[in-house]
mmCIF file of N, CA and C and ligand atoms in Angstrom:
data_model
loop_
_atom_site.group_PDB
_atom_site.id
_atom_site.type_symbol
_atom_site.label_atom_id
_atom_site.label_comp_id
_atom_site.label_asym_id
_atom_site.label_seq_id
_atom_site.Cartn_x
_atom_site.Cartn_y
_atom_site.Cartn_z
ATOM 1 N N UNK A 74 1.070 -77.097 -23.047
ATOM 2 C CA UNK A 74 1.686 -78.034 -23.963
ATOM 3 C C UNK A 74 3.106 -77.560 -24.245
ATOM 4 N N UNK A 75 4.146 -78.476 -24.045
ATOM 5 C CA UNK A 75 5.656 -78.105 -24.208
ATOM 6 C C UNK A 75 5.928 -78.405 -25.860
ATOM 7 N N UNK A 76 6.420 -77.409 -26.278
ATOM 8 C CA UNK A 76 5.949 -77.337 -28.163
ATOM 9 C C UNK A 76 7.763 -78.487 -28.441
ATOM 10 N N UNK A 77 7.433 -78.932 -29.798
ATOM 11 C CA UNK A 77 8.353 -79.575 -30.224
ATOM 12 C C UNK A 77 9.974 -79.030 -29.958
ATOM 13 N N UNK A 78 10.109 -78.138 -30.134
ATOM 14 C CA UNK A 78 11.391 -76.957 -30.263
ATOM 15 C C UNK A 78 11.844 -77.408 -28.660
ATOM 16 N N UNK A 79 11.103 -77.256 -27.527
ATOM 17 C CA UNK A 79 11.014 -77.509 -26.246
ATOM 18 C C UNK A 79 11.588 -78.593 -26.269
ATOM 19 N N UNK A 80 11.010 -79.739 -26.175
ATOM 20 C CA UNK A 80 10.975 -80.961 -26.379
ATOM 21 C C UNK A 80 12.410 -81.500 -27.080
ATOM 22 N N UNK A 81 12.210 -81.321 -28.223
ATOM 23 C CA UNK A 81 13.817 -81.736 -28.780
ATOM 24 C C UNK A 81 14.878 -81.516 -28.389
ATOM 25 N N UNK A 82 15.050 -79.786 -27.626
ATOM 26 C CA UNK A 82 16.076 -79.431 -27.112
ATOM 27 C C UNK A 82 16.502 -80.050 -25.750
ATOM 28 N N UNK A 83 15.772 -80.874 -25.343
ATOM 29 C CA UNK A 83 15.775 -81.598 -23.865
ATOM 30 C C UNK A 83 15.131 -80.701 -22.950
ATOM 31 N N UNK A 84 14.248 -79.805 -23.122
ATOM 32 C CA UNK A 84 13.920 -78.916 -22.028
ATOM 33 C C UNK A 84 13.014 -79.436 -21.133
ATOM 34 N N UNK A 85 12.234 -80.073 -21.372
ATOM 35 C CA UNK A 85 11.149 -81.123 -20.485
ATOM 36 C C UNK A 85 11.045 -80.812 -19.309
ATOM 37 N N UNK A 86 12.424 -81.473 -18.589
ATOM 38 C CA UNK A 86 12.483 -81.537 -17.340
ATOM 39 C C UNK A 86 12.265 -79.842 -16.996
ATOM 40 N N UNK A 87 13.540 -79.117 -17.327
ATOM 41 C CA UNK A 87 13.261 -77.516 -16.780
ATOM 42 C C UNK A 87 12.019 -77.256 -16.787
ATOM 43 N N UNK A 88 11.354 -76.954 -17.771
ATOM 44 C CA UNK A 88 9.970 -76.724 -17.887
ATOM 45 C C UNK A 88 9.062 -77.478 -17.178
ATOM 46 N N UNK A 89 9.151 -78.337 -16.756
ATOM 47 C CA UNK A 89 8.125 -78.810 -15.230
ATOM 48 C C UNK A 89 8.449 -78.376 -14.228
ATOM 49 N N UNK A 90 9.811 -78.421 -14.385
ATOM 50 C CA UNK A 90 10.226 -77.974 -12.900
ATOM 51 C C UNK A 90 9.349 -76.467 -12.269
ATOM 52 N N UNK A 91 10.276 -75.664 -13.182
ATOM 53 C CA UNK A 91 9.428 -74.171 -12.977
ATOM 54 C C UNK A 91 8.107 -74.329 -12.754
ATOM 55 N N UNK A 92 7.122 -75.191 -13.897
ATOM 56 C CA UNK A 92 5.582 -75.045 -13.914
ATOM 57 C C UNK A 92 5.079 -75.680 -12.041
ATOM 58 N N UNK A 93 6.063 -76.612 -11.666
ATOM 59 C CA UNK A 93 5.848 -77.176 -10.649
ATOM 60 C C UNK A 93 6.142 -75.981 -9.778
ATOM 61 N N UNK A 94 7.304 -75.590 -9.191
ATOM 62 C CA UNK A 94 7.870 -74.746 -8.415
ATOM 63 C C UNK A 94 6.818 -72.996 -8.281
ATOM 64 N N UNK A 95 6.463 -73.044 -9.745
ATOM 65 C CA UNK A 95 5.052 -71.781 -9.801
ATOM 66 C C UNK A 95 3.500 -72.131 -8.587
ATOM 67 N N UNK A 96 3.843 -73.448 -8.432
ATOM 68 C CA UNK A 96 2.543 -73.983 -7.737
ATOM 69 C C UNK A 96 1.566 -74.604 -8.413
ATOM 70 N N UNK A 97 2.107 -75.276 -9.473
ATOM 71 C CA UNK A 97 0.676 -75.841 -10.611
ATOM 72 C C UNK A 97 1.060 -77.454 -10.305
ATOM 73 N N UNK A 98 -0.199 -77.996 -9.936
ATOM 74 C CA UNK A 98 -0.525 -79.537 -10.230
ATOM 75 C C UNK A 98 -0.300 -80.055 -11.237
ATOM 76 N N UNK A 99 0.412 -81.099 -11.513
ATOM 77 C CA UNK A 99 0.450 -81.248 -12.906
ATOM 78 C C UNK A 99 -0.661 -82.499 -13.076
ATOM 79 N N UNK A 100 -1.535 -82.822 -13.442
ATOM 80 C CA UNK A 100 -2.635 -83.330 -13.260
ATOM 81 C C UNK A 100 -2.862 -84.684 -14.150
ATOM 82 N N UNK A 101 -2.745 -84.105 -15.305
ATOM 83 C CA UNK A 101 -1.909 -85.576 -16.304
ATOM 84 C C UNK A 101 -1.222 -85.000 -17.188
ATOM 85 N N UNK A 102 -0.356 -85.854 -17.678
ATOM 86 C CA UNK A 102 0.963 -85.259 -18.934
ATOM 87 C C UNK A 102 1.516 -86.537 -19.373
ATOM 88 N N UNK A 103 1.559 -86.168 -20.419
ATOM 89 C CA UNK A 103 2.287 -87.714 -21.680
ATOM 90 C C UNK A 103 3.169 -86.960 -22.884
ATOM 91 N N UNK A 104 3.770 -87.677 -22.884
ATOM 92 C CA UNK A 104 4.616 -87.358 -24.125
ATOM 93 C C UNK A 104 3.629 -87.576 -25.616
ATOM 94 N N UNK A 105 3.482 -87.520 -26.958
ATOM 95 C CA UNK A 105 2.895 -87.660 -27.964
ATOM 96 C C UNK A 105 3.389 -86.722 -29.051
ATOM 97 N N UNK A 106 2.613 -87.397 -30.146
ATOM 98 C CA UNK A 106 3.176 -87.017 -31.652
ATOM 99 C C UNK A 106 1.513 -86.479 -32.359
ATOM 100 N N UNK A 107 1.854 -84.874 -32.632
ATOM 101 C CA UNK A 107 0.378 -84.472 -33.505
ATOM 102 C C UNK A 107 0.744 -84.831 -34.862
ATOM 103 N N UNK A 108 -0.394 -85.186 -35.534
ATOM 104 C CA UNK A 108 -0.078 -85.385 -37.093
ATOM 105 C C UNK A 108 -0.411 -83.645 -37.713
ATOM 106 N N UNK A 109 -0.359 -83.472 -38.548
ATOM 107 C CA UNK A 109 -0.121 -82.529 -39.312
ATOM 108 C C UNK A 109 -2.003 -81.796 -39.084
ATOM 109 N N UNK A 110 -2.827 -82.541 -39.413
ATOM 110 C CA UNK A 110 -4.373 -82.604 -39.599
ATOM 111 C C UNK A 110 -4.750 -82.380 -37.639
ATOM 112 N N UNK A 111 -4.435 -83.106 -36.798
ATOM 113 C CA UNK A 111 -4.757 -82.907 -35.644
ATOM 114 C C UNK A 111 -4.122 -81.361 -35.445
ATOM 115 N N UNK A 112 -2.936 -81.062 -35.788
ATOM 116 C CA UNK A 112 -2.561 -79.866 -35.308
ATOM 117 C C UNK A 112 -3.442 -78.787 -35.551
ATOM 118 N N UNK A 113 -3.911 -78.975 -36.822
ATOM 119 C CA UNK A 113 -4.576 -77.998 -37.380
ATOM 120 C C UNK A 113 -6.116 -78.174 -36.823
ATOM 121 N N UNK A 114 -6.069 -79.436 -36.055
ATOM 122 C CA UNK A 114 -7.422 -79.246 -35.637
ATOM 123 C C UNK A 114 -7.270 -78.354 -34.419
ATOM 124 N N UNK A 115 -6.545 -78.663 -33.462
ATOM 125 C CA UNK A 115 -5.872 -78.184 -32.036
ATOM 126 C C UNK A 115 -6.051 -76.177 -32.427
ATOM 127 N N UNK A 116 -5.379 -76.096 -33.458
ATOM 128 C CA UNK A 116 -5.290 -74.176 -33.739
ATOM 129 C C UNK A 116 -6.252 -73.645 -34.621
ATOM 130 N N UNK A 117 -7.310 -74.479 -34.701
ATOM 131 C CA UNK A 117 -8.697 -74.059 -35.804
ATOM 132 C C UNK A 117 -9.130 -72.627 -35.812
ATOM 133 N N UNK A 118 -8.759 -72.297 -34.411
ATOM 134 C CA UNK A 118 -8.839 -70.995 -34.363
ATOM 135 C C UNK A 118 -8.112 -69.938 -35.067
ATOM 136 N N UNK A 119 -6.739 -70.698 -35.644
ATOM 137 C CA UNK A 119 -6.190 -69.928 -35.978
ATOM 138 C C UNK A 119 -5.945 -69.468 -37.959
ATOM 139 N N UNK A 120 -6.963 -70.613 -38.315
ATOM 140 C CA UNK A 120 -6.711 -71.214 -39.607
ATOM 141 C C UNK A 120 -6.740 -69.965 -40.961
ATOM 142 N N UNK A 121 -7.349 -68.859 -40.596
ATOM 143 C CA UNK A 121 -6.951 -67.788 -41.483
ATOM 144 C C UNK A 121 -5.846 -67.191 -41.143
ATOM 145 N N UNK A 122 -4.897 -67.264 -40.297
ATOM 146 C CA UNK A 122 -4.040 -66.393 -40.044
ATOM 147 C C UNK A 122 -3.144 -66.854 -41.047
ATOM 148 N N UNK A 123 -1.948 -65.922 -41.708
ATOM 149 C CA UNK A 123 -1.179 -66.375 -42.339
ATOM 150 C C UNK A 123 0.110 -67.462 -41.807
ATOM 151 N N UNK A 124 0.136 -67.216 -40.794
ATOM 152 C CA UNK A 124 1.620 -68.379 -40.139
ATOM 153 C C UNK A 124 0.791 -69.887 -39.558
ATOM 154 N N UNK A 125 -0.900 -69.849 -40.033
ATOM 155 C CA UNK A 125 -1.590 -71.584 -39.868
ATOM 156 C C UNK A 125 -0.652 -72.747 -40.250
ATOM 157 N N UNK A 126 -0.454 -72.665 -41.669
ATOM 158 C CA UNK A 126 -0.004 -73.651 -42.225
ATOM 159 C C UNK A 126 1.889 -73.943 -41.813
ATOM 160 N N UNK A 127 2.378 -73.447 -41.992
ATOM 161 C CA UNK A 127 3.803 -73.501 -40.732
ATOM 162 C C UNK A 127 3.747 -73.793 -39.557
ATOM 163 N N UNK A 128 2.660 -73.315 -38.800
ATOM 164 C CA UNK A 128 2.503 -73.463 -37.472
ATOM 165 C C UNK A 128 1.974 -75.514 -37.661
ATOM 166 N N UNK A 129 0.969 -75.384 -38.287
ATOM 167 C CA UNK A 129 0.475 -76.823 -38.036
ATOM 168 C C UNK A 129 1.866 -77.918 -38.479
ATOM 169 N N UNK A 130 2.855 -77.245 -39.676
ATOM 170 C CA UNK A 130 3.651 -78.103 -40.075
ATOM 171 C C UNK A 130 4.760 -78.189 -38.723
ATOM 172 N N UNK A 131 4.920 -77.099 -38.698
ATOM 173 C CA UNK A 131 5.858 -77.151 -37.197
ATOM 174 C C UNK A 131 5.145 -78.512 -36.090
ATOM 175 N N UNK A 132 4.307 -77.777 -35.655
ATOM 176 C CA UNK A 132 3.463 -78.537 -34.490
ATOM 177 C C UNK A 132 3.376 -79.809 -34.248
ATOM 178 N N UNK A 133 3.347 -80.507 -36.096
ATOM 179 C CA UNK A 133 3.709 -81.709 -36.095
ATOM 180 C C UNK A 133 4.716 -82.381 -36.479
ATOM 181 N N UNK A 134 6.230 -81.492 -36.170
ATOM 182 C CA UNK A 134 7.527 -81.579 -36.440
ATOM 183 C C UNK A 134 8.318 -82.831 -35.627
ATOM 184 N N UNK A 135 7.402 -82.828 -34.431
ATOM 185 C CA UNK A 135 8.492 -83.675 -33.253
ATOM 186 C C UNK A 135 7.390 -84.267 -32.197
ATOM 187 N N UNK A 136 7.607 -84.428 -31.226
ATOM 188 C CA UNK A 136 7.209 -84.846 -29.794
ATOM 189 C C UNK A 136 6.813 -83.789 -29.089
ATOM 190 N N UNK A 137 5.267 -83.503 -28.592
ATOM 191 C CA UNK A 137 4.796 -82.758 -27.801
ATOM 192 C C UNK A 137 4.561 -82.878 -26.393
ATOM 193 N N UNK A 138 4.440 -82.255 -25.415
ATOM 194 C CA UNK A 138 4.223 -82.642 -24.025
ATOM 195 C C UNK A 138 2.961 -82.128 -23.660
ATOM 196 N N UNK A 139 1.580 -82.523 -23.543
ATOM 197 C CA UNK A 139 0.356 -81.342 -22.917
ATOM 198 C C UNK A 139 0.398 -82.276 -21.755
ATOM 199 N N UNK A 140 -0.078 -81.387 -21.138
ATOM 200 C CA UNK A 140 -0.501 -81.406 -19.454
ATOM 201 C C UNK A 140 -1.352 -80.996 -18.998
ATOM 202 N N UNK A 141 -2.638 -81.278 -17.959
ATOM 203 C CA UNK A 141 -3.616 -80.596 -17.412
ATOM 204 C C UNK A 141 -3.150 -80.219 -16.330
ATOM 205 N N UNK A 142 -3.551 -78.818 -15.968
ATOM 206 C CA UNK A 142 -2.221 -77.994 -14.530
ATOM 207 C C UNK A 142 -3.296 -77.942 -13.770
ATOM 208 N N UNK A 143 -3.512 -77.647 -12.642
ATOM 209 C CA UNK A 143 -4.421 -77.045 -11.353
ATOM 210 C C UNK A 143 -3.933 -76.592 -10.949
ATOM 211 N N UNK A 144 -4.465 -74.984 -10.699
ATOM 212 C CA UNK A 144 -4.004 -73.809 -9.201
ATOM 213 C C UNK A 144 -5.239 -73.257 -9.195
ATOM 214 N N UNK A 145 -5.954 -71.975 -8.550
ATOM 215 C CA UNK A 145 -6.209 -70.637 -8.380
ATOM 216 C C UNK A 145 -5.686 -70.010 -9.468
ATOM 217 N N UNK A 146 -6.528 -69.984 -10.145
ATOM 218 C CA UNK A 146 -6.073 -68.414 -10.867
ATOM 219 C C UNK A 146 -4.918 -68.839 -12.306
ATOM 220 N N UNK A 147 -5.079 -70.012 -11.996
ATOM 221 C CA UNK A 147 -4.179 -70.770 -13.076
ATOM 222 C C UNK A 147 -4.472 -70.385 -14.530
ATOM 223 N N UNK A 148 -4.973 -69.819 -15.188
ATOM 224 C CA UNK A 148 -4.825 -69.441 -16.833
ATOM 225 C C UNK A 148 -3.747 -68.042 -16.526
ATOM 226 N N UNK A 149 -4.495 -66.913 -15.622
ATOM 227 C CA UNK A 149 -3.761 -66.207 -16.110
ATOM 228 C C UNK A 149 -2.133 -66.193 -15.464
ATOM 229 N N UNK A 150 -1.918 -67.528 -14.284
ATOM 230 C CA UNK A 150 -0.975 -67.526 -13.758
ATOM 231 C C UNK A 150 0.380 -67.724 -14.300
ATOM 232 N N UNK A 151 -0.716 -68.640 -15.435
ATOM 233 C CA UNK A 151 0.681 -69.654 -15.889
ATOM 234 C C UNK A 151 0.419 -68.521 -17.516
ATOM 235 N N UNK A 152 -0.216 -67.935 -17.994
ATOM 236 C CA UNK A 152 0.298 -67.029 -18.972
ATOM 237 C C UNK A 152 1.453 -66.256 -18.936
ATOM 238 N N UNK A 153 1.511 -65.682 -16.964
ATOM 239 C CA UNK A 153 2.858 -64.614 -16.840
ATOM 240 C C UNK A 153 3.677 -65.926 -16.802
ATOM 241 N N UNK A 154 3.494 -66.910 -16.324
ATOM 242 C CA UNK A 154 4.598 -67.340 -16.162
ATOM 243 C C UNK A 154 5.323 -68.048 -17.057
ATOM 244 N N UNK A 155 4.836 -68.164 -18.389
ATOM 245 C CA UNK A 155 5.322 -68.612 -19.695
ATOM 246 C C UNK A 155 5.927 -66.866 -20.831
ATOM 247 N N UNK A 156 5.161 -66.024 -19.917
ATOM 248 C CA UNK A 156 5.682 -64.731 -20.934
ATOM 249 C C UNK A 156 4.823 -64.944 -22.197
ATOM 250 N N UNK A 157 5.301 -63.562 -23.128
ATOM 251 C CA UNK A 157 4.574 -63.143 -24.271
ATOM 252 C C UNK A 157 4.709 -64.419 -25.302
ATOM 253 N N UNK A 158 3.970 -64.457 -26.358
ATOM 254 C CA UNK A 158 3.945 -64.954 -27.516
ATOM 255 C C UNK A 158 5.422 -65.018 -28.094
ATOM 256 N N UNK A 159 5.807 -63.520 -28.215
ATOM 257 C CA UNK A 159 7.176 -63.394 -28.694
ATOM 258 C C UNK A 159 8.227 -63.381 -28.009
ATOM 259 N N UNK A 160 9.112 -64.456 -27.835
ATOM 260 C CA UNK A 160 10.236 -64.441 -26.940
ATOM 261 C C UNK A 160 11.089 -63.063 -26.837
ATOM 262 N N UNK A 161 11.289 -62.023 -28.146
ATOM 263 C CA UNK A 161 11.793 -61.040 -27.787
ATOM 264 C C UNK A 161 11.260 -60.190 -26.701
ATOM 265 N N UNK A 162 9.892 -60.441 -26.821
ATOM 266 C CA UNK A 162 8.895 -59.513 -25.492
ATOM 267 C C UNK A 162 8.950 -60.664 -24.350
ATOM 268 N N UNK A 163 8.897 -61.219 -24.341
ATOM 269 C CA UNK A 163 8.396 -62.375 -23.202
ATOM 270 C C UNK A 163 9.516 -61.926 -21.973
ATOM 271 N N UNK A 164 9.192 -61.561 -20.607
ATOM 272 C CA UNK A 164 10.231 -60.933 -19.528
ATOM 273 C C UNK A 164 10.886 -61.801 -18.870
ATOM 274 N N UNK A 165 11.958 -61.261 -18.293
ATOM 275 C CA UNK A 165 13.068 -62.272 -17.978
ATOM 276 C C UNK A 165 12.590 -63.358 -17.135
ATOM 277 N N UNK A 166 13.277 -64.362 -17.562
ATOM 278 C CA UNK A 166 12.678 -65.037 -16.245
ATOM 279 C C UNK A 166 11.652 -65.987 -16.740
ATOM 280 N N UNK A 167 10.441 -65.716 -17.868
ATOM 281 C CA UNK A 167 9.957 -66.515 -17.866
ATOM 282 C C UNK A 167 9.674 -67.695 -19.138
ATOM 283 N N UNK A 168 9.502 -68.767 -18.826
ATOM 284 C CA UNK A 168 9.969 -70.229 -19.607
ATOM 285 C C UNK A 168 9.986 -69.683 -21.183
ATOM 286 N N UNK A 169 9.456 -68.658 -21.929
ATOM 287 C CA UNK A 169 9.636 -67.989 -23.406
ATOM 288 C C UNK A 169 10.826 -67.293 -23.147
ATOM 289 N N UNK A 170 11.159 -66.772 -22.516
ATOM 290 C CA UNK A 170 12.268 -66.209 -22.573
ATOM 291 C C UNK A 170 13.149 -67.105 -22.447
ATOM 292 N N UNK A 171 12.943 -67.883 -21.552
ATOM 293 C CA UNK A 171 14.561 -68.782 -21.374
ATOM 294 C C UNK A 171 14.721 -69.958 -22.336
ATOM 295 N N UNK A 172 13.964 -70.424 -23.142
ATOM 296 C CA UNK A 172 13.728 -71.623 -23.739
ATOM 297 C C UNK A 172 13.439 -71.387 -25.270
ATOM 298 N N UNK A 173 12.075 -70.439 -25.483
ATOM 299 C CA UNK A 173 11.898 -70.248 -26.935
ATOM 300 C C UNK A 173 12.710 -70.021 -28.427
ATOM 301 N N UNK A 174 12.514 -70.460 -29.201
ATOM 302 C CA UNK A 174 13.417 -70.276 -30.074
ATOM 303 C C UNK A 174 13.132 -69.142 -31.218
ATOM 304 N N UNK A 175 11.716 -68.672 -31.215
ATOM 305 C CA UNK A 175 11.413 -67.902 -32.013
ATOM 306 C C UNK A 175 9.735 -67.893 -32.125
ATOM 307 N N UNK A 176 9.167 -66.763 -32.397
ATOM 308 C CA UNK A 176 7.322 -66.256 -32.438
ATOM 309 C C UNK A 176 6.937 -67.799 -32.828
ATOM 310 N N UNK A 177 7.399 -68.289 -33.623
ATOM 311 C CA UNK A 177 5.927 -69.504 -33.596
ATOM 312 C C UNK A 177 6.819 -70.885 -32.800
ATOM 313 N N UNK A 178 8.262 -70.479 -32.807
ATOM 314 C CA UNK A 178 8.831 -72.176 -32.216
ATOM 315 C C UNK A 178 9.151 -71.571 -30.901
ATOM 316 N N UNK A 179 7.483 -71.890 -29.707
ATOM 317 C CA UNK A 179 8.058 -70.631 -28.570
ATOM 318 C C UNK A 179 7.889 -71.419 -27.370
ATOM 319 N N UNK A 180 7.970 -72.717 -27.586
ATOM 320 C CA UNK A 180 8.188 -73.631 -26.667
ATOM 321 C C UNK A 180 7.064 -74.124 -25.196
ATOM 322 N N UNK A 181 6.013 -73.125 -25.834
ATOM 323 C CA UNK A 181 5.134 -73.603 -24.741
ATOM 324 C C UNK A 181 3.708 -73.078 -25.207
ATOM 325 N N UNK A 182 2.910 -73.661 -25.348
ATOM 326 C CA UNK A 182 1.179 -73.054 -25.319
ATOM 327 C C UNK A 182 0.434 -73.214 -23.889
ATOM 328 N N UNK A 183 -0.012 -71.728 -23.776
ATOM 329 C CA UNK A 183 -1.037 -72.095 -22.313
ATOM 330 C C UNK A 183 -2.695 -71.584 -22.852
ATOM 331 N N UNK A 184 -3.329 -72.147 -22.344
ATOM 332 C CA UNK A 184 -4.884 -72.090 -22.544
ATOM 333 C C UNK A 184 -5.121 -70.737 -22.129
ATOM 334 N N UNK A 185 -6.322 -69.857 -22.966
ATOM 335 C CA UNK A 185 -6.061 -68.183 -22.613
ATOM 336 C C UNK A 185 -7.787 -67.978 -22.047
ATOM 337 N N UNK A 186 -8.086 -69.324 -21.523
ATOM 338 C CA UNK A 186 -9.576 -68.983 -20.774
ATOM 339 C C UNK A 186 -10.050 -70.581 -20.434
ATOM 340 N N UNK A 187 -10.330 -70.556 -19.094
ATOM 341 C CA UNK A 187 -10.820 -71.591 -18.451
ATOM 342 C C UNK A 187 -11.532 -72.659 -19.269
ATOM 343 N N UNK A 188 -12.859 -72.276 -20.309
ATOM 344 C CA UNK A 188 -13.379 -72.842 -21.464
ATOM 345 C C UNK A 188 -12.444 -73.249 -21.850
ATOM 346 N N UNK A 189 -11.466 -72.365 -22.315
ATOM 347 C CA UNK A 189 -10.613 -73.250 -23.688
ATOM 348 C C UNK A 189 -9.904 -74.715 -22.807
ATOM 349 N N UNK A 190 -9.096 -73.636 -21.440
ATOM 350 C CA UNK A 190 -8.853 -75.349 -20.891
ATOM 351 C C UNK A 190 -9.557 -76.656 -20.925
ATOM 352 N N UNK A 191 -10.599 -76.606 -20.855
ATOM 353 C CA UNK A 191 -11.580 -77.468 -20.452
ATOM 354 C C UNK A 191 -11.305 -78.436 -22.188
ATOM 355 N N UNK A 192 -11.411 -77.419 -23.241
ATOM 356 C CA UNK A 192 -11.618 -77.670 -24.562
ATOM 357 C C UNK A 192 -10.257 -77.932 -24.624
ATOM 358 N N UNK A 193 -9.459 -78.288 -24.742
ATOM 359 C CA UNK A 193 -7.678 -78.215 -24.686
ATOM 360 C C UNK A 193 -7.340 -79.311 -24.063
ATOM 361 N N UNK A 194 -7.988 -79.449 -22.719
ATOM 362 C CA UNK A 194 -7.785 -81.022 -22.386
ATOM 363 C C UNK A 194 -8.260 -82.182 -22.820
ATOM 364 N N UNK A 195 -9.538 -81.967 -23.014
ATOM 365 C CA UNK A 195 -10.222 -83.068 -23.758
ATOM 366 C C UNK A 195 -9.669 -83.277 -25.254
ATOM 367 N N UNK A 196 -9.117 -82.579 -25.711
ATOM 368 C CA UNK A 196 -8.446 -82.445 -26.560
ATOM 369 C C UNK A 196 -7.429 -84.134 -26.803
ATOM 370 N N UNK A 197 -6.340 -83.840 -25.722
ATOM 371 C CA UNK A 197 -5.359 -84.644 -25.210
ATOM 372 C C UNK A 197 -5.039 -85.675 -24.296
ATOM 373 N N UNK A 198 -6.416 -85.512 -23.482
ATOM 374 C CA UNK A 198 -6.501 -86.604 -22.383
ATOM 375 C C UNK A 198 -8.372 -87.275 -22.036
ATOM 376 N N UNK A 199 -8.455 -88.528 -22.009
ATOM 377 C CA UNK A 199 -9.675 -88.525 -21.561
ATOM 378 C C UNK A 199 -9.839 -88.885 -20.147
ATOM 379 N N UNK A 200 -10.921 -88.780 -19.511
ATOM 380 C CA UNK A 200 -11.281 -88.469 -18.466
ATOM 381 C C UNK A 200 -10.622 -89.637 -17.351
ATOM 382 N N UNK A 201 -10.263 -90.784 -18.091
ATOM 383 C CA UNK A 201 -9.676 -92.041 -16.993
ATOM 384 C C UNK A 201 -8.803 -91.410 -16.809
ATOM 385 N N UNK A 202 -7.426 -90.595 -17.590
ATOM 386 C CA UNK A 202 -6.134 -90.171 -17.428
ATOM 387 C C UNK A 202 -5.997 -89.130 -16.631
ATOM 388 N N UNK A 203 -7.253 -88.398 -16.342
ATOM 389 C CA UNK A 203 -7.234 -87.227 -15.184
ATOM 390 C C UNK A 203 -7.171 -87.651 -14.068
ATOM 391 N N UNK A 204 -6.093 -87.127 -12.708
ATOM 392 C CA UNK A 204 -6.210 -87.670 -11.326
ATOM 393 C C UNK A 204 -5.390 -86.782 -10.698
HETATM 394 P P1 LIG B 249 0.436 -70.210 -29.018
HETATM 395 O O1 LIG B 249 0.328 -69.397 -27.797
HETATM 396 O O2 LIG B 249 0.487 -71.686 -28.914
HETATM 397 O O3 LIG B 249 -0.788 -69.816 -29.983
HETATM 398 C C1 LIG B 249 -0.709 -69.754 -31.381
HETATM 399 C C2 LIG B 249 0.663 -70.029 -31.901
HETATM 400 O O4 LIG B 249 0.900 -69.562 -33.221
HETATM 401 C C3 LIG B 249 1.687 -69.243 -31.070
HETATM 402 O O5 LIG B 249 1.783 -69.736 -29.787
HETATM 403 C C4 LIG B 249 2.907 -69.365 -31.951
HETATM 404 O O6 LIG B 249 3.504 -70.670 -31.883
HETATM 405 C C5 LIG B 249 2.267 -69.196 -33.311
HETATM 406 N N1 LIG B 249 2.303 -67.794 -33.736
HETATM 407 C C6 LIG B 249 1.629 -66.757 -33.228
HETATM 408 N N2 LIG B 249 1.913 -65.608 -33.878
HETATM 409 C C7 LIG B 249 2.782 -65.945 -34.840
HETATM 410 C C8 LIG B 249 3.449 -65.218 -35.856
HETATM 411 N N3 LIG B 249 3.254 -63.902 -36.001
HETATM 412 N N4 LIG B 249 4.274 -65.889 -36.670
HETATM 413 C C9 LIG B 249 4.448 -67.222 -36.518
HETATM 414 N N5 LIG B 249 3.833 -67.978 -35.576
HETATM 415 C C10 LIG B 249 3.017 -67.348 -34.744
#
C-alpha cells in the first residue's frame, strides 16, 4: 500500500515503477480513501501501541494506493525492497529511503507474512478485482 505522504507527493508512478522493475506483478491496484475507523481497522494489530491513534489519523489523511503483488519469495522480497520501518535505517536505494518522509509517514506498507497478505488483500480488493 503506497501511504498518503507517497501519494500526495506524486510518487505513484516511481513507486510502481521500481515495485515493477523488482519483478512483482502488480495484480490489482486502485487508488482510495481510508476513513479514520477503517484505518484503524487495517492496523488492529497495532491498537495498543502508542503512535495507533496518529497513525490511523494519518492513514486517513489523503489517498492511498494498495496493490496485490505476485513473485517467489515476494513478502520478504518486497520488505528489502521497501527498506526498514525507519527511513533513517531503511538502505540506500530502497523506496523508504528515497521517498519516506518520516517513522510513521514512510510511504509504503508491505505485508510481513503470506497470511497477512492473504488478510491485507481481502482487506482492499474482492475477488472479481483479482487478475
Ligand atoms: P507499517 O510498516 O505500515 O506498519 C505500521 C506502521 O506504523 C508503520 O509502517 C509506520 O507507518 C507506523 N509506525 C511504526 N512505528 C512507529 C513509531 N515508532 N512512531 C510512529 N509511527 C510508527
Amino acid at each position: 500500500m503506497i501511504k498518503p505522504d507517497a501519494v500526495s507527493a506524486g510518487n505513484t508512478g516511481a513507486i510502481t515503477k521500481m515495485i515493477e522493475e523488482a519483478g512483482f506483478r502488480i495484480v490489482a491496484m486502485k487508488k482510495t480513501l481510508l476513513t479514520k475507523e477503517r484505518a484503524g481497522q487495517f492496523y488492529a494489530i497495532h491498537k495498543e501501541r502508542p503512535f495507533y491513534n496518529d497513525l490511523c489519523n494519518y492513514m486517513s489523511s489523503g489517498p492511498i494506493v494498495p496493490m496485490i503483488l505476485e513473485k517467489e519469495n515476494a513478502v520478504e522480497d518486497f520488505r528489502t525492497l521497501i527498506g526498514s520501518t525507519d527511513p533513517q535505517k531503511a538502505a540506500p536505494g530502497t523506496i523508504r529511503n528515497l521517498f519516506a518522509k518520516s517513522i510513521e509517514a514512510n510511504a509504503i506498507h508491505g505485508s510481513d507474512s503470506d497470511a497477512n497478505a492473504e488478510i491485507e488483500g481481502n482487506f482492499f480488493f474482492s475477488r472479481l478485482e483479482q487478475f
